[in-house]
Amino acid sequence: MQRTPFDQMPCPVARTLDRVGEWWSILILRDAFYGLTRFDQFEQSLGIAPNMLTRRLKALCEAGLLERRLYQERPPRHEYVLTAKGRDFRPVLWTLFAWGNRHLAPEGESVILTDPTTGLPIDPVVVDRRTGRPLEDGIRVAAGPAASERLRRRFERPTTI
Amino acid sequence: MQRTPFDQMPCPVARTLDRVGEWWSILILRDAFYGLTRFDQFEQSLGIAPNMLTRRLKALCEAGLLERRLYQERPPRHEYVLTAKGRDFRPVLWTLFAWGNRHLAPEGESVILTDPTTGLPIDPVVVDRRTGRPLEDGIRVAAGPAASERLRRRFERPTTI
DNA sequence: CCGAGTTACTTTCATAATGCAAGTGACTCG
DNA sequence: CGAGTCACTTGCATTATGAAAGTAACTCGG
């Protein structure tokens, strides 16, 4: 087994990366959000080799983020559309987008997020749903209801993220 | 050049993945947030091979997310600490964490985020800094100030993310 | 009916990334 | 003096990535 799998790790970050952590996967999802659905659309938009695209689309379908759907019978042609699980991945893209614009756009921002009604730029911030307050330094990682004894002990000592 | 580089793409998501998109990188960052700084701490926590760890730490330092710091003279020993740029990556980890817990914890959540003062669980949501409203369906991706003509044309047709 | 075009791939093969195992070097401590 | 700690490096096998070319099932224009 080459490339250590992360899906047996208890950490949800690790498990997520196990599904979308391969090269190209997240960019394919981005393009799916952009509205692309066809094989050749992804191929052209990304400049990805077709064999790589085949592998990634297959993996993303198996992970349940995309669905392969027949859109024409003869010849059989499929399109790839986001599932609910896939659509729920957008918050990750927003935060990746924001970080990239803050730190990797020395020549200025080439692409920005805007509000579809007002047209004003959007600056994504993560808050707690309950309190509405921005998450800050010192957010704790703690054992959850399904934690093993080992994990519980690991997180007895306060751990932040 | 094997593995297509993403850093010349205008999309900030692509550029971000160019820096942190390799296997292990984001888990190393996670552990850095957990407070780990030493080589052997990362090695044990992750179960990563030492040569891989060396490569990733080097890449993360070169990308400016970690800083290699001498903490003892003889023998020379270094620790790896997050830079401001690295610390700013936390929102991505929070959203990855939340997605993983929602979709990849069928046996229940093993690890959760909590408020350090109240101890209550935290549910990360992305909002717009200006309006405070949660980002929803239909957030637009538009050409920014530094966009080329080509890009500007690409995003004339409304594109959501 | 023939050839060009479209769409969605597969196959083959080179090269680079990942990872296991073992070794190294500079110390400290008993 | 030998064991232990810490932070790696080296050598080598295996797998992932990617470029190039080929395939298959159609449609459409002349």
XYZ file of C-alpha atoms (C1' of nucleotides) in Angstrom:
382
model
C 0.000 0.000 0.000
C 1.709 3.131 -1.199
C 0.512 6.479 0.159
C -0.622 6.090 3.745
C -4.417 6.134 3.908
C -5.982 8.600 6.334
C -9.490 7.198 6.521
C -8.951 5.098 9.617
C -7.706 8.061 11.603
C -10.273 9.451 14.045
C -9.574 13.066 13.054
C -12.224 14.423 10.675
C -9.622 16.558 8.917
C -7.607 13.432 8.099
C -10.677 11.581 6.863
C -11.667 14.475 4.669
C -8.214 14.644 3.133
C -8.417 10.936 2.432
C -11.296 11.698 0.025
C -10.261 14.998 -1.511
C -6.560 15.225 -0.736
C -5.236 13.946 -4.034
C -3.815 16.196 -6.685
C -6.599 17.788 -8.829
C -9.555 16.609 -6.716
C -10.371 19.950 -5.121
C -9.918 21.810 -8.394
C -12.370 19.435 -10.030
C -14.841 20.200 -7.265
C -14.252 23.917 -7.797
C -15.097 23.525 -11.460
C -18.167 21.508 -10.575
C -19.291 24.483 -8.463
C -18.555 26.712 -11.421
C -21.194 24.671 -13.211
C -19.130 22.277 -15.311
C -20.518 18.785 -15.680
C -18.991 17.221 -18.797
C -15.744 15.344 -19.155
C -14.356 17.593 -21.857
C -15.365 20.738 -19.979
C -13.249 19.701 -17.003
C -10.473 18.610 -19.317
C -10.288 21.968 -21.082
C -10.830 24.119 -18.023
C -8.125 22.405 -15.998
C -5.681 21.303 -18.657
C -5.651 17.904 -16.986
C -4.692 14.706 -18.804
C -7.765 12.608 -19.619
C -6.548 9.542 -17.750
C -6.045 11.594 -14.588
C -9.472 13.110 -14.984
C -11.031 9.674 -15.347
C -9.349 8.497 -12.124
C -10.330 11.554 -10.130
C -13.931 11.617 -11.289
C -14.202 7.946 -10.396
C -12.753 8.563 -6.930
C -14.988 11.554 -6.283
C -18.023 9.543 -7.344
C -17.019 6.671 -5.080
C -16.513 9.136 -2.232
C -20.058 10.355 -2.838
C -19.197 13.934 -3.742
C -20.119 13.602 -7.401
C -22.755 11.583 -9.165
C -22.329 10.080 -12.616
C -25.520 10.616 -14.528
C -26.603 9.451 -17.972
C -27.745 12.420 -20.002
C -28.103 10.763 -23.401
C -28.688 7.183 -24.494
C -26.936 6.753 -27.819
C -24.144 6.943 -27.575
C -24.245 6.628 -23.769
C -22.942 9.882 -22.338
C -22.538 10.783 -18.696
C -22.295 14.006 -16.792
C -20.847 14.573 -13.347
C -22.940 16.539 -10.905
C -22.387 17.445 -7.289
C -24.344 15.519 -4.697
C -25.652 17.170 -1.512
C -22.486 15.937 0.204
C -20.397 17.513 -2.536
C -22.275 20.809 -2.425
C -21.699 20.942 1.308
C -17.970 21.183 0.609
C -18.233 24.814 -0.473
C -17.183 26.303 2.889
C -13.793 24.661 2.438
C -13.415 26.233 -0.997
C -14.371 29.644 0.373
C -11.718 29.513 3.074
C -9.070 28.191 0.669
C -10.031 30.984 -1.704
C -9.747 33.638 0.987
C -6.382 32.387 2.241
C -4.980 32.274 -1.271
C -6.101 35.802 -1.997
C -4.624 37.083 1.258
C -1.251 35.387 0.900
C -0.630 34.327 -2.682
C -1.743 37.272 -4.795
C 1.213 39.672 -4.579
C 0.231 41.275 -7.868
C -3.298 41.913 -6.552
C -6.432 39.789 -6.570
C -7.302 38.335 -9.948
C -10.526 36.742 -8.809
C -12.828 37.730 -5.975
C -16.047 36.582 -4.369
C -19.036 38.875 -4.702
C -22.610 39.063 -3.498
C -24.913 38.120 -6.406
C -27.521 40.756 -5.501
C -25.406 43.753 -4.486
C -22.258 42.924 -6.443
C -20.192 43.905 -3.400
C -17.088 41.885 -2.527
C -17.436 39.172 0.070
C -14.844 38.425 2.737
C -15.437 34.971 4.203
C -15.077 34.646 7.983
C -15.762 31.589 10.100
C -18.114 32.046 13.062
C -19.850 29.748 15.509
C -23.401 29.032 14.369
C -24.802 29.301 17.889
C -23.174 32.510 19.108
C -22.378 34.128 15.774
C -18.959 35.089 17.124
C -15.873 34.687 14.933
C -13.718 31.717 15.881
C -10.502 32.965 17.388
C -7.292 31.710 18.901
C -7.725 28.959 21.407
C -10.616 26.973 19.953
C -10.401 23.626 21.678
C -10.318 20.192 20.181
C -11.986 17.774 22.543
C -13.065 14.144 22.605
C -16.534 13.685 21.125
C -19.269 11.204 22.051
C -17.761 8.425 19.900
C -14.214 8.854 21.188
C -12.234 5.846 22.353
C -10.584 5.797 25.768
C -7.240 6.402 24.123
C -8.518 9.486 22.310
C -10.215 10.736 25.443
C -6.894 10.600 27.259
C -5.148 12.270 24.333
C -7.441 15.274 24.644
C -7.514 15.544 28.424
C -4.634 17.949 28.064
C -6.139 21.047 26.411
C -5.454 21.143 22.676
C -6.240 24.106 20.476
C -6.678 24.492 16.772
C 8.250 18.253 -14.168
C 5.919 15.596 -12.869
C 2.740 16.676 -11.055
C 1.307 19.739 -12.728
C 2.068 22.833 -10.679
C -0.872 25.047 -9.765
C 0.971 28.179 -8.717
C 0.758 29.940 -12.053
C -3.008 29.604 -12.190
C -4.865 32.814 -11.337
C -7.321 31.029 -9.022
C -6.424 31.483 -5.358
C -7.733 28.004 -4.559
C -5.290 26.500 -7.045
C -2.394 28.527 -5.691
C -3.204 27.506 -2.145
C -3.293 23.845 -3.106
C 0.072 24.253 -4.759
C 1.515 24.978 -1.306
C -0.464 22.679 0.959
C -1.961 20.160 -1.445
C 0.596 17.408 -1.034
C -0.015 14.331 1.026
C 0.591 14.983 4.766
C 1.028 18.761 4.509
C -2.300 19.758 6.013
C -2.040 17.133 8.748
C 1.344 18.543 9.682
C -0.231 21.980 9.919
C -3.004 20.539 12.071
C -0.423 19.114 14.456
C 1.401 22.434 14.487
C -1.866 24.025 15.646
C -2.140 21.300 18.251
C 1.125 22.712 19.584
C 3.691 20.259 18.230
C 6.995 21.772 17.183
C 9.627 19.022 17.210
C 10.545 16.569 14.496
C 9.947 13.496 16.606
C 6.645 14.834 17.921
C 5.282 15.098 14.388
C 6.785 11.747 13.515
C 5.083 9.954 16.391
C 1.798 11.798 16.194
C 1.352 11.144 12.493
C 3.134 7.852 11.996
C 4.875 9.446 9.023
C 8.211 8.198 7.684
C 11.060 10.521 8.649
C 12.140 11.220 5.079
C 8.612 12.291 4.156
C 8.452 14.491 7.223
C 11.739 16.135 6.287
C 10.456 16.900 2.796
C 7.147 18.294 3.966
C 8.604 20.438 6.713
C 11.064 21.831 4.215
C 8.282 22.623 1.725
C 6.088 24.233 4.368
C 9.015 26.360 5.517
C 9.753 27.407 1.944
C 6.085 28.238 1.453
C 6.316 30.464 4.527
C 3.787 28.621 6.667
C 6.337 27.251 9.113
C 9.565 28.655 10.441
C 12.593 26.549 11.313
C 14.037 27.847 14.533
C 17.141 26.860 16.467
C 16.180 26.057 20.032
C 19.488 24.617 21.264
C 23.082 25.052 20.178
C 24.850 21.797 20.894
C 23.908 19.699 19.265
C 22.050 22.066 16.914
C 18.359 21.321 17.210
C 15.507 22.981 15.384
C 11.828 23.356 16.018
C 9.087 24.147 13.536
C 6.669 26.889 14.459
C 3.775 28.423 12.584
C 4.310 31.825 11.048
C 1.527 34.439 10.908
C 0.776 33.160 7.403
C 0.562 29.630 8.740
C -1.658 30.584 11.657
C -4.000 32.294 9.243
C -4.689 28.897 7.693
C -6.898 27.819 10.595
C -10.220 28.695 8.918
C -9.479 26.043 6.317
C -8.868 23.449 9.014
C -12.112 24.394 10.757
C -14.157 23.916 7.615
C -12.403 20.652 6.747
C -13.039 19.516 10.306
C -16.727 20.388 10.137
C -17.239 18.695 6.786
C -15.506 15.545 7.963
C -17.605 15.368 11.076
C -20.811 15.884 9.117
C -20.081 13.317 6.429
C -17.379 10.919 7.535
C -18.234 10.031 11.117
C -20.972 7.410 10.721
C -20.174 5.967 14.129
C -20.555 9.410 15.736
C -18.112 12.251 16.269
C -14.841 11.207 17.868
C -13.448 14.701 18.080
C -15.281 18.009 18.325
C -14.517 21.696 18.525
C -15.418 23.461 21.747
C -15.388 26.960 23.180
C -12.447 27.262 25.606
C -14.410 29.387 28.086
C -17.860 27.778 28.072
C -16.853 24.285 26.952
C -19.838 24.246 24.581
C -19.490 22.662 21.163
C -18.724 24.930 18.241
C -20.262 24.589 14.794
C -18.234 26.549 12.247
C -20.184 28.543 9.660
C -18.795 30.870 7.020
C -20.262 34.379 6.903
C -19.413 37.599 5.115
C -17.340 39.863 7.352
C -19.196 42.987 6.258
C -22.804 41.843 6.515
C -22.400 38.970 8.954
C -24.750 36.894 6.797
C -23.943 33.235 6.096
C -22.674 32.617 2.584
C -25.273 30.742 0.621
C -25.913 29.316 -2.798
C -25.040 31.631 -5.596
C -21.950 33.399 -4.302
C -20.337 34.852 -7.376
C -16.794 34.502 -8.574
C -15.811 37.654 -10.432
C -12.724 39.193 -11.982
C -10.684 41.142 -9.448
C -8.584 44.282 -9.886
C -5.549 42.322 -11.124
C -7.469 40.203 -13.624
C -6.220 39.859 -17.173
C -8.510 40.565 -20.115
C -8.872 36.858 -20.691
C -9.978 36.251 -17.125
C -12.313 39.211 -17.246
C -14.050 37.689 -20.249
C -14.145 34.305 -18.561
C -16.126 35.750 -15.675
C -18.458 37.983 -17.677
C -20.843 35.063 -17.685
C -21.995 34.733 -14.053
C -20.141 31.973 -12.212
C -21.032 30.761 -8.760
C -19.140 28.861 -6.144
C -21.838 6.537 -48.327
C -17.586 8.824 -46.858
C -14.931 11.473 -44.104
C -14.636 14.885 -40.515
C -16.123 16.150 -35.976
C -17.775 15.344 -31.125
C -17.590 13.152 -26.721
C -15.700 10.310 -23.509
C -12.817 7.832 -22.550
C -8.495 3.678 -22.449
C -3.773 2.101 -23.087
C 1.081 2.436 -22.892
C 4.955 4.003 -20.994
C 8.326 7.323 -18.628
C 9.196 9.778 -14.591
C 8.408 11.591 -10.062
C 6.331 11.012 -5.455
C 5.714 8.171 -1.574
C 7.268 5.119 1.878
C 9.835 1.294 4.341
C 14.061 0.057 6.467
C 18.293 0.934 7.972
C 22.037 3.937 9.020
C 24.411 8.383 10.709
C 26.104 12.074 13.717
C 26.265 14.803 17.605
C 25.494 15.016 21.628
C 23.836 13.646 27.175
C 23.493 10.805 31.013
C 24.471 7.008 34.270
C 31.985 3.156 28.178
C 27.582 1.989 26.624
C 22.824 3.246 26.159
C 19.649 6.716 24.947
C 17.823 10.986 22.570
C 17.026 13.756 18.616
C 16.989 14.924 14.024
C 17.707 13.600 10.417
C 19.928 10.914 5.574
C 20.490 7.111 2.246
C 19.079 3.349 -0.597
C 15.681 1.134 -2.757
C 10.833 -0.632 -3.915
C 6.325 0.589 -5.228
C 2.746 3.575 -6.665
C 0.937 7.914 -8.567
C 1.085 11.250 -11.999
C 1.178 12.636 -16.646
C 2.209 12.962 -21.872
C 0.968 10.916 -26.061
C -1.543 8.212 -28.738
C -5.357 5.299 -29.711
C -10.394 3.616 -29.394
C -15.423 3.518 -29.752
C -19.813 5.061 -30.759
C -22.111 7.975 -32.568
C -23.765 12.743 -35.766
C -23.710 15.559 -39.615
C -22.557 17.768 -44.064
C -21.814 16.973 -48.766
